[in-house]
Amino acid sequence: MTRAEPVLVRGRPARLLFVHAHPDDESLATGVAIAHHVAAGDEVHVLTCTLGEQGEVIPPELAHLDADHEDTLGEFRRDELRGAMTAIGARSQVLGEDPAVGRLSRWRDSGMAGTPAADDPRCWVRSDDGEAVAAVRAVVEEVAPDLVVTYDADGGYAHPDHIRTHEVTRAAVAAMDEGGRPALFGVFTPRSWAEADREVLAALHAPAQAGWTQPSGEFPPSVVDDAVVTHAVVDESAIAHQEAALRHHRTQVTLGPSHTYALSNDVAALLPGREGFARLDLATGLPLPGEPAGERPPLVARR
């Protein structure tokens, strides 16, 4: 099998596991792939490593939930995650959640590097390697997926929790026996797609009318040369399901017209109905090379 070929599944629905750092990451970064595979009849699981307790709250009436006030945002975002995953049709769990003892998660959102939250011994970036890897590995073995999808080595946009999630997930998969080890993919965006999305946003008047600014400057690290992205899920029909999930993440996301959205920074972004991926080297975390030319295959091939 060439490295750019999809994971082959014979005679049954595929089983996929998406591993993310916070509630809403799953719908923003991989909502198209999740919705697409649910619609195809596949079994889709989402593992969320923290409850996003350090997130900024968009609705003013919910500002009291944040970490600087009541510090109850994590519980609220757990409910948002449940609603989003019900809307999109995926199975969901939080890492270390234990309803029997009233524990919603084992680890806490670390916030951005250099903030006080990153020094909290409970936070995800300070998790013990052995405990964290064992916890994620246990979920992978329980789900027994054909493939696992998580962030690239730079965590999409260098968020410390995203980077930690990549590191722990990669180590968990690498620790499994080779015969039962799922394929591991990272999320990447071809530069041509990112440039095209900015052109679409620039042509829309709706984001400006909502008070949002246009994106500018350097792209995040997950935007890479087109040749790096070896697989893709392209499905415009999935956008409606992605938006249905994102409506539940109202503390973090505001949806606009024409498949646009913004986070708390009020920078317009687009839901284009396509997501790119590359298989990751388990030793280095870097994307494995694909074929020099040709269309990008899907994540899964069926026989």
Coordinates of N, CA and C in Angstrom, one line a residue, residues 10 13 27 64 67 73 83 88 109 119 183 210 227-228 248 252 275 289-290:
R10 N -13.1 -3.7 5.0 CA -13.8 -4.7 4.3 C -15.0 -5.2 5.0
P13 N -19.0 -1.3 8.4 CA -18.8 0.1 8.5 C -17.4 0.4 9.1
S27 N -15.8 20.0 16.2 CA -16.7 20.4 15.2 C -16.0 21.4 14.2
H64 N -20.2 35.1 33.5 CA -20.0 34.7 34.9 C -19.5 33.3 35.0
A67 N -13.3 31.3 34.0 CA -12.4 31.0 35.0 C -12.1 32.1 36.0
L73 N -17.3 27.1 33.7 CA -17.4 26.9 32.3 C -17.2 25.5 31.8
G83 N -24.5 18.2 23.4 CA -25.5 18.6 22.4 C -25.0 18.6 21.0
I88 N -24.7 16.0 15.6 CA -23.9 15.5 14.4 C -23.9 14.0 14.3
D109 N -8.1 22.3 31.2 CA -7.6 23.2 30.2 C -6.4 24.0 30.7
D119 N 0.4 26.9 34.8 CA 1.1 26.4 35.9 C 0.3 25.6 36.9
A183 N -4.3 3.3 12.1 CA -3.5 4.4 11.4 C -3.8 5.7 12.1
A210 N -21.5 42.1 10.3 CA -21.6 41.6 11.7 C -20.6 42.2 12.6
A227 N 1.3 19.7 -1.4 CA 1.7 18.4 -1.6 C 1.8 17.6 -0.3
V228 N 1.8 18.3 0.9 CA 1.9 17.6 2.2 C 0.6 16.9 2.5
H248 N -24.4 24.4 19.2 CA -24.4 24.1 20.6 C -23.2 24.6 21.3
Q252 N -18.4 29.6 22.6 CA -17.1 29.8 21.9 C -17.2 30.2 20.5
E275 N -11.9 19.1 4.3 CA -10.8 19.0 5.3 C -9.7 18.2 4.8
P289 N 5.1 11.3 3.5 CA 4.9 11.8 2.1 C 3.9 11.0 1.3
G290 N 3.2 11.6 0.4 CA 2.3 11.0 -0.5 C 2.8 10.8 -1.9

